[in-house]
PDB file of C-alpha atoms in Angstrom:
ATOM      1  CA  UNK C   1    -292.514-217.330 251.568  1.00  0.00           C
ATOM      2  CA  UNK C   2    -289.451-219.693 252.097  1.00  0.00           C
ATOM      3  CA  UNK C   3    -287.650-217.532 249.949  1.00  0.00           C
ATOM      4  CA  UNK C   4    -288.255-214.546 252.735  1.00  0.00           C
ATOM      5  CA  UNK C   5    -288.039-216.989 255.381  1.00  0.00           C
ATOM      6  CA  UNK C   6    -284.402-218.065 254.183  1.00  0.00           C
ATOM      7  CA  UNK C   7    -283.518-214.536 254.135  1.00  0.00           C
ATOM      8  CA  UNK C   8    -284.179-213.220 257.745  1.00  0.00           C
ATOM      9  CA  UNK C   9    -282.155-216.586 258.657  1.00  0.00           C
ATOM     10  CA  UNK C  10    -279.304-215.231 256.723  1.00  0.00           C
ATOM     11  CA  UNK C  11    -279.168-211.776 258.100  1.00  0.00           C
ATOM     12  CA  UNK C  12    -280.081-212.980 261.805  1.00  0.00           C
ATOM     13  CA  UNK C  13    -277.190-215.143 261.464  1.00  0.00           C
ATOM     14  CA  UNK C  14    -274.678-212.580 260.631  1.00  0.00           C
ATOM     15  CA  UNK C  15    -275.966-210.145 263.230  1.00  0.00           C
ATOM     16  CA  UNK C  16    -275.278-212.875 265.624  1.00  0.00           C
ATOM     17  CA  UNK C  17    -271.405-213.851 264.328  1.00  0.00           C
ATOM     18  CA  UNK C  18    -270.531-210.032 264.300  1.00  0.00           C
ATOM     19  CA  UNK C  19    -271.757-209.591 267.458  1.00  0.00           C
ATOM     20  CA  UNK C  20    -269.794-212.703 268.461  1.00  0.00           C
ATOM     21  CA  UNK C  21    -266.314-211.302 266.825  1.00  0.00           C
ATOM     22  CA  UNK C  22    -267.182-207.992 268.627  1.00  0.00           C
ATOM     23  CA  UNK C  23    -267.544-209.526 271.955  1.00  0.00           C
ATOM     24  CA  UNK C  24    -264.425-211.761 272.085  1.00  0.00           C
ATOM     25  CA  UNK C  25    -262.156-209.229 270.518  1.00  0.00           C
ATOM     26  CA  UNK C  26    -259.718-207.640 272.917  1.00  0.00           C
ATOM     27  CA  UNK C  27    -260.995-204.808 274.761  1.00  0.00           C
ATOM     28  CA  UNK C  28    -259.264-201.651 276.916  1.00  0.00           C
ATOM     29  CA  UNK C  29    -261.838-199.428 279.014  1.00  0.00           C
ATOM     30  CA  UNK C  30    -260.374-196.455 280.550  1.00  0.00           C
ATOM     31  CA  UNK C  31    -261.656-193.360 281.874  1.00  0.00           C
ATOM     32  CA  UNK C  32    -260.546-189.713 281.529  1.00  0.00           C
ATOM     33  CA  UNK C  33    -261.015-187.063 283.121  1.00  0.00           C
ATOM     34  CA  UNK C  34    -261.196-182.924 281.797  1.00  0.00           C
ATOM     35  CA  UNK C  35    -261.291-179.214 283.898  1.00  0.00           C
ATOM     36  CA  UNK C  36    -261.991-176.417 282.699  1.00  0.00           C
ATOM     37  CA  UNK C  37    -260.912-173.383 284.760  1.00  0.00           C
ATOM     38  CA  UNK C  38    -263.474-170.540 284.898  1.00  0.00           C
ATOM     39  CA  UNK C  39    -263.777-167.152 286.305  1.00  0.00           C
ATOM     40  CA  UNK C  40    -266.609-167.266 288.691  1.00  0.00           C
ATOM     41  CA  UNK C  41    -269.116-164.623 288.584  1.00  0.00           C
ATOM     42  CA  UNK C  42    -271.991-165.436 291.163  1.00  0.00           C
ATOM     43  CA  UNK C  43    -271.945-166.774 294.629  1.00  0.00           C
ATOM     44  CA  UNK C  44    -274.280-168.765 296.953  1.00  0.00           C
ATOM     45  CA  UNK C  45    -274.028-167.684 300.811  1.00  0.00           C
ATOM     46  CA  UNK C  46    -275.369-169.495 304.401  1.00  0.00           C
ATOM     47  CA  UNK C  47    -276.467-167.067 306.375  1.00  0.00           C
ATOM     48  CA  UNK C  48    -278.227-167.977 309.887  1.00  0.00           C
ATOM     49  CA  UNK C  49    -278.493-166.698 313.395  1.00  0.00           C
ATOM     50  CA  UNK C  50    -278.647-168.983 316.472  1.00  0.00           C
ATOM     51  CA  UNK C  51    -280.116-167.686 320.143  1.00  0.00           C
ATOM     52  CA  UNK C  52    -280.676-169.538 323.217  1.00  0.00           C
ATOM     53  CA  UNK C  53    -282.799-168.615 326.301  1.00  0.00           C
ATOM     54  CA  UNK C  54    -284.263-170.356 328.857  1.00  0.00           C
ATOM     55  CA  UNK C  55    -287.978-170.811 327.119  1.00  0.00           C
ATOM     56  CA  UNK C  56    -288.184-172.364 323.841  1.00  0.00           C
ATOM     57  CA  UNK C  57    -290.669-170.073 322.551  1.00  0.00           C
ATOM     58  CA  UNK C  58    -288.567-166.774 323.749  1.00  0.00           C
ATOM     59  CA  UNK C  59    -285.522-168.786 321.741  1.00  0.00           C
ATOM     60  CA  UNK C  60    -287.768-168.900 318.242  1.00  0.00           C
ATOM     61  CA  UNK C  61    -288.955-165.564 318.610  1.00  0.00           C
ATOM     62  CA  UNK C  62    -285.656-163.844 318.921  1.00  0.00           C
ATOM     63  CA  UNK C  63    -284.443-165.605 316.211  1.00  0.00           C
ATOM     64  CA  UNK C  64    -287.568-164.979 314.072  1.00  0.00           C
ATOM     65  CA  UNK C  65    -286.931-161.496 314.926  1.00  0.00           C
ATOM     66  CA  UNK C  66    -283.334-161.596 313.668  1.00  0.00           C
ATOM     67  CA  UNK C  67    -284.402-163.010 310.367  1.00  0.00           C
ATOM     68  CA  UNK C  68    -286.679-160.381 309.627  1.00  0.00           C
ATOM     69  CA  UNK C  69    -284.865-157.902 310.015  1.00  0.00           C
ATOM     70  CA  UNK C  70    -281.867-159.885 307.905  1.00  0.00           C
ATOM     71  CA  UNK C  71    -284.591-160.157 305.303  1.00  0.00           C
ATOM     72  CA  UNK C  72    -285.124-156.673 305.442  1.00  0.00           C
ATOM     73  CA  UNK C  73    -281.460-155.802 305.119  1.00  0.00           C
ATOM     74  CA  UNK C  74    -280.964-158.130 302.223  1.00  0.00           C
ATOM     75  CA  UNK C  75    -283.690-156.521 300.478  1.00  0.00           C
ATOM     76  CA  UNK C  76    -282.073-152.960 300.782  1.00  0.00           C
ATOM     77  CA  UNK C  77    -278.392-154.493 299.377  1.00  0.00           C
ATOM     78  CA  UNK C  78    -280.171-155.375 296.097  1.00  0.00           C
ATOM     79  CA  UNK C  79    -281.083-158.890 296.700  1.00  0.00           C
ATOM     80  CA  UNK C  80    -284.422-160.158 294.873  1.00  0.00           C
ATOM     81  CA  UNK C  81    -287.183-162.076 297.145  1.00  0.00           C
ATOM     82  CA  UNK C  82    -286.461-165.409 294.478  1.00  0.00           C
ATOM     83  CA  UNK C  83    -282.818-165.803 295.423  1.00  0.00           C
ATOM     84  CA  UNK C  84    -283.381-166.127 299.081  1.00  0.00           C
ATOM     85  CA  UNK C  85    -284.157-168.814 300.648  1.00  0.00           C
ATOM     86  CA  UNK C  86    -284.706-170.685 303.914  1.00  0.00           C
ATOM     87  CA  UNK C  87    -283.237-174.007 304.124  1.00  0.00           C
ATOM     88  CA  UNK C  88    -283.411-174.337 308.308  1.00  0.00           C
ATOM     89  CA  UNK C  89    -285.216-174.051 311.422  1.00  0.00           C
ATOM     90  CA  UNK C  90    -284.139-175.716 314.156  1.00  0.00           C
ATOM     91  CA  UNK C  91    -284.789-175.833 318.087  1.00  0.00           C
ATOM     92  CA  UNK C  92    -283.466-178.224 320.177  1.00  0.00           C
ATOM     93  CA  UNK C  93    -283.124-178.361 324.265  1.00  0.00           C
ATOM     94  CA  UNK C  94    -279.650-178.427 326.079  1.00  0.00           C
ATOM     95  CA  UNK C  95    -278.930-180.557 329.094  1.00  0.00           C
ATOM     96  CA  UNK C  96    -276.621-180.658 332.124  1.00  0.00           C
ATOM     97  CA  UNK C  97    -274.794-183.727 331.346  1.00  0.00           C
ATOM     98  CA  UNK C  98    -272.998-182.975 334.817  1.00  0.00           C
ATOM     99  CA  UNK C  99    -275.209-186.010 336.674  1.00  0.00           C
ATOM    100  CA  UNK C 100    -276.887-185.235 340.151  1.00  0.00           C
ATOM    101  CA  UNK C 101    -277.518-187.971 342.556  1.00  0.00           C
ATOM    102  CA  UNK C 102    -280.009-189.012 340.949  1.00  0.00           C
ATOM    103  CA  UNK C 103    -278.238-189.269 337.846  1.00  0.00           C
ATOM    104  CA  UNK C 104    -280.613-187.216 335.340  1.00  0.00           C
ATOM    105  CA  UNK C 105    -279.695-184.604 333.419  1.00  0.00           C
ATOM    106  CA  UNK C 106    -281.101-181.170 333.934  1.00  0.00           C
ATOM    107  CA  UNK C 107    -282.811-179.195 331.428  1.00  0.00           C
ATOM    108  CA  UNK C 108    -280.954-175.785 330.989  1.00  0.00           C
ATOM    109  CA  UNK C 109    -282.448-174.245 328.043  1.00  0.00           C
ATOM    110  CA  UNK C 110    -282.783-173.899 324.360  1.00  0.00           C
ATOM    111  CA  UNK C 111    -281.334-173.452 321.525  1.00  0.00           C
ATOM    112  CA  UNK C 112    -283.148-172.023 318.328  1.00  0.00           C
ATOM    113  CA  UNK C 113    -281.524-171.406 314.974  1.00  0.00           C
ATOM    114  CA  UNK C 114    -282.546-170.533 311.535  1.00  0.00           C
ATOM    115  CA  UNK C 115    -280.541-170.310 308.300  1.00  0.00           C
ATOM    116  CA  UNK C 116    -281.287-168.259 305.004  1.00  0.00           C
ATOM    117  CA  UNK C 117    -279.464-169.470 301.271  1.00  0.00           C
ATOM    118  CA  UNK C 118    -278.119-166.350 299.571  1.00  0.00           C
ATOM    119  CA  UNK C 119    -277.747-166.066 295.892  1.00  0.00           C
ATOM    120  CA  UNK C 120    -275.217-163.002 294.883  1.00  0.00           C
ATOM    121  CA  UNK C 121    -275.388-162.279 290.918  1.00  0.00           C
ATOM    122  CA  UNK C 122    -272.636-159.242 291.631  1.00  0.00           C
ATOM    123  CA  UNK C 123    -269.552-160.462 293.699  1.00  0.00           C
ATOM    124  CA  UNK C 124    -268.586-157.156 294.613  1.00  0.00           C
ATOM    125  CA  UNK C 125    -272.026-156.981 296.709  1.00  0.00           C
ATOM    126  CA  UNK C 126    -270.844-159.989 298.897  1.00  0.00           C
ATOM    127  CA  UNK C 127    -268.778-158.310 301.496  1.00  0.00           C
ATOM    128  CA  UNK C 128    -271.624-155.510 301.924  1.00  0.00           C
ATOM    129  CA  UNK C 129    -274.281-158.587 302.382  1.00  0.00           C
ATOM    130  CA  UNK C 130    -272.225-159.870 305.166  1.00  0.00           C
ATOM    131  CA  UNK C 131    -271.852-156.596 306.829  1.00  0.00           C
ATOM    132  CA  UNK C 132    -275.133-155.610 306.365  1.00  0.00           C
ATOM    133  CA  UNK C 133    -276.835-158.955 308.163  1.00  0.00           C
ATOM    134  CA  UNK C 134    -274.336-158.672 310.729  1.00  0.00           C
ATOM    135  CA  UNK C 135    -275.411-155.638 311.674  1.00  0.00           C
ATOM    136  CA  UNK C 136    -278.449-156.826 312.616  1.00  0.00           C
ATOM    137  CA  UNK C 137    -277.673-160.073 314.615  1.00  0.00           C
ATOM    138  CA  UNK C 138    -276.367-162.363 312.115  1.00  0.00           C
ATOM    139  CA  UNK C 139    -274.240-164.445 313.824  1.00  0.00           C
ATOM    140  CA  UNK C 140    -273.181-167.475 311.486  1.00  0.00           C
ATOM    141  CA  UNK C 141    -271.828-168.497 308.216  1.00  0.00           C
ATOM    142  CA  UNK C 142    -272.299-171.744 307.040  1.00  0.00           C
ATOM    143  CA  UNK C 143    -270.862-172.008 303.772  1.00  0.00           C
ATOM    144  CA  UNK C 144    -269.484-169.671 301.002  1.00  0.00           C
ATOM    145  CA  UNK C 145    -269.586-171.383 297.180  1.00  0.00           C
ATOM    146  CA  UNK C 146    -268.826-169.895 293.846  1.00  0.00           C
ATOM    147  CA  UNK C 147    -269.979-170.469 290.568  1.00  0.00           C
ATOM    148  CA  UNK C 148    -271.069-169.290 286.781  1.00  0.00           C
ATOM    149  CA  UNK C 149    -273.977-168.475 285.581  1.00  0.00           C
ATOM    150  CA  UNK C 150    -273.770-169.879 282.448  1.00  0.00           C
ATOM    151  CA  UNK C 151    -272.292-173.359 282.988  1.00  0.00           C
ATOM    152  CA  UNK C 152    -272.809-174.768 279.151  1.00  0.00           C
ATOM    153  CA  UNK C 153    -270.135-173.633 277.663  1.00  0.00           C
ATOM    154  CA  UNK C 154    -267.333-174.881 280.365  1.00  0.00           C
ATOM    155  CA  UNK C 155    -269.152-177.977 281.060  1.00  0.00           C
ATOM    156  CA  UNK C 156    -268.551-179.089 277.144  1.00  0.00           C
ATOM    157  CA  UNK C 157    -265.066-177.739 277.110  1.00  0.00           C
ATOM    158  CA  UNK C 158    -264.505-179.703 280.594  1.00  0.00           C
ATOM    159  CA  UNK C 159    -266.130-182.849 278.743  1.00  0.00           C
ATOM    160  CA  UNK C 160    -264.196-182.332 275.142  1.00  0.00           C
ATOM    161  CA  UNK C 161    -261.379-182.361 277.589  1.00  0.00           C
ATOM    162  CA  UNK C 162    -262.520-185.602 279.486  1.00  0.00           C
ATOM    163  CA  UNK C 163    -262.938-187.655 276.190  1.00  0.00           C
ATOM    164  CA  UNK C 164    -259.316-186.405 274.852  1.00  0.00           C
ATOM    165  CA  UNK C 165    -257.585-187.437 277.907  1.00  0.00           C
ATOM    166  CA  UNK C 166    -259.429-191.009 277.588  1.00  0.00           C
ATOM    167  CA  UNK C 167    -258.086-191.440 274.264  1.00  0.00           C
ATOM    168  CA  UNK C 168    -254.402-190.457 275.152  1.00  0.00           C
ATOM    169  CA  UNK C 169    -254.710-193.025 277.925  1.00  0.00           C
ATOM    170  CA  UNK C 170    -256.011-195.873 275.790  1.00  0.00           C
ATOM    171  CA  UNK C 171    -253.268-195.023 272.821  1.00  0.00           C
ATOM    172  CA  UNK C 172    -250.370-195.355 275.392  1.00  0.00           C
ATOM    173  CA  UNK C 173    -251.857-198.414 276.985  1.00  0.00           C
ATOM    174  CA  UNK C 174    -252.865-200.127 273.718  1.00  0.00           C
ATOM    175  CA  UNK C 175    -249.406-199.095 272.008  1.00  0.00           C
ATOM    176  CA  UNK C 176    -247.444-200.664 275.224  1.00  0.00           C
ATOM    177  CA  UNK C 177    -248.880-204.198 275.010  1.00  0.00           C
ATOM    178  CA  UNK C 178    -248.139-203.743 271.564  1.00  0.00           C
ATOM    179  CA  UNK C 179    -251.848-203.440 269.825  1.00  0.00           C
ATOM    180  CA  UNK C 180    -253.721-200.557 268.020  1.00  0.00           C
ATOM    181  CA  UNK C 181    -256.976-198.964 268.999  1.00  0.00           C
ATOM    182  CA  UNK C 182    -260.198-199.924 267.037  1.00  0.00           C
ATOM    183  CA  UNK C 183    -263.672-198.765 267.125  1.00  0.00           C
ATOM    184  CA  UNK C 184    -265.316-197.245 270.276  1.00  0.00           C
ATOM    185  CA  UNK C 185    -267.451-199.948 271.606  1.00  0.00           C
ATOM    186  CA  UNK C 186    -269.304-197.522 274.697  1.00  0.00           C
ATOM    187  CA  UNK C 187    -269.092-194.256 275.442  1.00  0.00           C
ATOM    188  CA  UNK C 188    -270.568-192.954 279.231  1.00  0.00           C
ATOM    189  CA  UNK C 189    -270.151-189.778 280.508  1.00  0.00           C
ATOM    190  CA  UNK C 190    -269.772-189.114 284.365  1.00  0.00           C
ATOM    191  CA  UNK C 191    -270.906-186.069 286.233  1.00  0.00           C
ATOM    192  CA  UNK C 192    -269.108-182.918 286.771  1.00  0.00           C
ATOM    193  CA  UNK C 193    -267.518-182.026 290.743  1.00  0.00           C
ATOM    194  CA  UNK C 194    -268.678-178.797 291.601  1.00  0.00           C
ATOM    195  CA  UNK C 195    -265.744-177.083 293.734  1.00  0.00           C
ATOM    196  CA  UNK C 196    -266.186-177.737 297.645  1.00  0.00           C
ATOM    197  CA  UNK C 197    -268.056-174.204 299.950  1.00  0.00           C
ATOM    198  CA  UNK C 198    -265.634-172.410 301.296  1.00  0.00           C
ATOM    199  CA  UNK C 199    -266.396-172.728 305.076  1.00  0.00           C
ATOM    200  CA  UNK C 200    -266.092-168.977 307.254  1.00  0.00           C
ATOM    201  CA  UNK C 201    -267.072-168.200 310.760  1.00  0.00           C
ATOM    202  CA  UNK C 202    -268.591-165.110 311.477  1.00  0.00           C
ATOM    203  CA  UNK C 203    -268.567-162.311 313.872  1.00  0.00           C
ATOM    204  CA  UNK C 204    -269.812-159.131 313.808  1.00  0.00           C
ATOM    205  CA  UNK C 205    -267.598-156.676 311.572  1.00  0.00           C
ATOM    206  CA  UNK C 206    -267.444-152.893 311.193  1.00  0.00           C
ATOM    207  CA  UNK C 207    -265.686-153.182 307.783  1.00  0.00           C
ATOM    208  CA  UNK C 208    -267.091-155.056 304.401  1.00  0.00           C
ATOM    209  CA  UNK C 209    -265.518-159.068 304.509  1.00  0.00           C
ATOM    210  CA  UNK C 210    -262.873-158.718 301.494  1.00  0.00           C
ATOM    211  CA  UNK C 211    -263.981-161.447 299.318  1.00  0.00           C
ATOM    212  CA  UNK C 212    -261.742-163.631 296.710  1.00  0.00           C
ATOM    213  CA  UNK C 213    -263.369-165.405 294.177  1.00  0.00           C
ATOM    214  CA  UNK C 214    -260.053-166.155 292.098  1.00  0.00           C
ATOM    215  CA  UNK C 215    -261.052-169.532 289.544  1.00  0.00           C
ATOM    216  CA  UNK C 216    -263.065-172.368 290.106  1.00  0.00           C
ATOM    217  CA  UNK C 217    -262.951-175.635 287.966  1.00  0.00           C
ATOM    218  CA  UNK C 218    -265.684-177.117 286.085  1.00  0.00           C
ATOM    219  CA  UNK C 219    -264.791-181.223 285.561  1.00  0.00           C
ATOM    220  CA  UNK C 220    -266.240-183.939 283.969  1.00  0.00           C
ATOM    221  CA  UNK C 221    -265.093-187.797 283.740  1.00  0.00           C
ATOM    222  CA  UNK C 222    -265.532-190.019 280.591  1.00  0.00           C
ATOM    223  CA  UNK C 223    -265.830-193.795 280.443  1.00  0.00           C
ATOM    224  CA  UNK C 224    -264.831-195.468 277.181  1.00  0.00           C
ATOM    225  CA  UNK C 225    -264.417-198.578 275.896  1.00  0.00           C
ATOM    226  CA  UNK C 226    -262.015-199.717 272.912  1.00  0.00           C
ATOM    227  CA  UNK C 227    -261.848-202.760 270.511  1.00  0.00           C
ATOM    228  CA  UNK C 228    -258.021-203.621 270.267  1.00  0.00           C
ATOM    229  CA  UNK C 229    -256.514-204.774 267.098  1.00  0.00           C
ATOM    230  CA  UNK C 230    -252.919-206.081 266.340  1.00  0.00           C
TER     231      UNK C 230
END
């Protein structure tokens, strides 16, 4: 038994005095960072419609009457029930901020708006989408983004990328102050920065919205951390 005992005291204590050399050895964290340029091949659209009249429920109804019929439209371009969406409703009153006597404002109406989330598999279909909801009373775009289906692929080139750029940082910083690089002590990836919507205003258009998806980037960031040696 003290044989066993003397044993786990051995190996405790050189787990212990390599974790000491490890943490009082010289270390260089840096972080890189990788792209990968893609070719988009789907889209995600804000469509709404906004109305105002002078009764609130006259204000929801033509605008619940717009997005049915938007519905309906979106439906005959080819777009399935599970990639629309409705991410807003909104009413809210509007005031006279012009003060009376009395200094109160006045109550002038309302304002009702509602906003559907369009996902386009075939980019070619965008500029009829647009056309076709505009045609019905659509009277606002909200935001325009681009993106792949199949994200796998360029999300590990983007982070193969990320982890070669760390380690061409750390070899010029190490070999400047004159020391080597060792083992990788931590390795934590960071998330990936989907491009930014492209932002449109809309109006009512007789002609299909030429749309240009050109390339998108796909990034991811990479946090490492690097015992120096001499």
């Amino acid at each position: 038994m003290r044989k066993l005992l003397s044993i786990i005291a051995i190996s405790i204590a050189a787990t212990g005095i390599g974790y000491a050399d490890t943490a009082n050895s010289p270390q260089l964290t840096v972080t890189g960072q990788g792209v990968a340029q893609v070719v988009p091949d789907m889209a995600r659209i804000s469509l709404g419609v906004s109305e105002r009249s002078d009764d609130a429920g006259q204000a929801l109804d033509a605008v619940a009457g717009t997005i049915a019929r938007m519905l309906e439209k979106l439906t005959e371009a080819g777009v399935v029930e599970r990639d629309i969406q409705s991410t807003q409703v909104n009413l809210s009153p509007q005031y006279d901020y012009n003060r009376k006597s009395n200094g109160a404002p006045e109550l002038i109406g309302f304002v009702a708006s509602s906003t559907l989330s369009v996902k386009a598999h075939d980019l070619s279909n965008l500029g009829a989408i647009m056309t076709a909801v505009t045609s019905v009373g659509a009277n606002e775009i909200h935001g325009l983004q681009f993106d792949v289906k199949d994200r796998a692929g360029a999300e590990d080139s983007a982070r193969t990328l990320a982890v070669k750029d760390a380690m061409e940082r750390a070899t010029v910083l190490a070999e400047a102050a004159g020391l080597k690089l060792g083992s990788v002590l931590m390795m934590r990836e960071g998330g990936d920065a989907p491009g930014r919507p492209v932002m449109m205003a809309m109006e009512r258009a007789s002609a299909d919205m030429p749309i240009a998806a050109g390339e998108m980037g796909i990034s991811s960031s990479v946090t490492m951390v690097f015992e120096l040696v001499e």
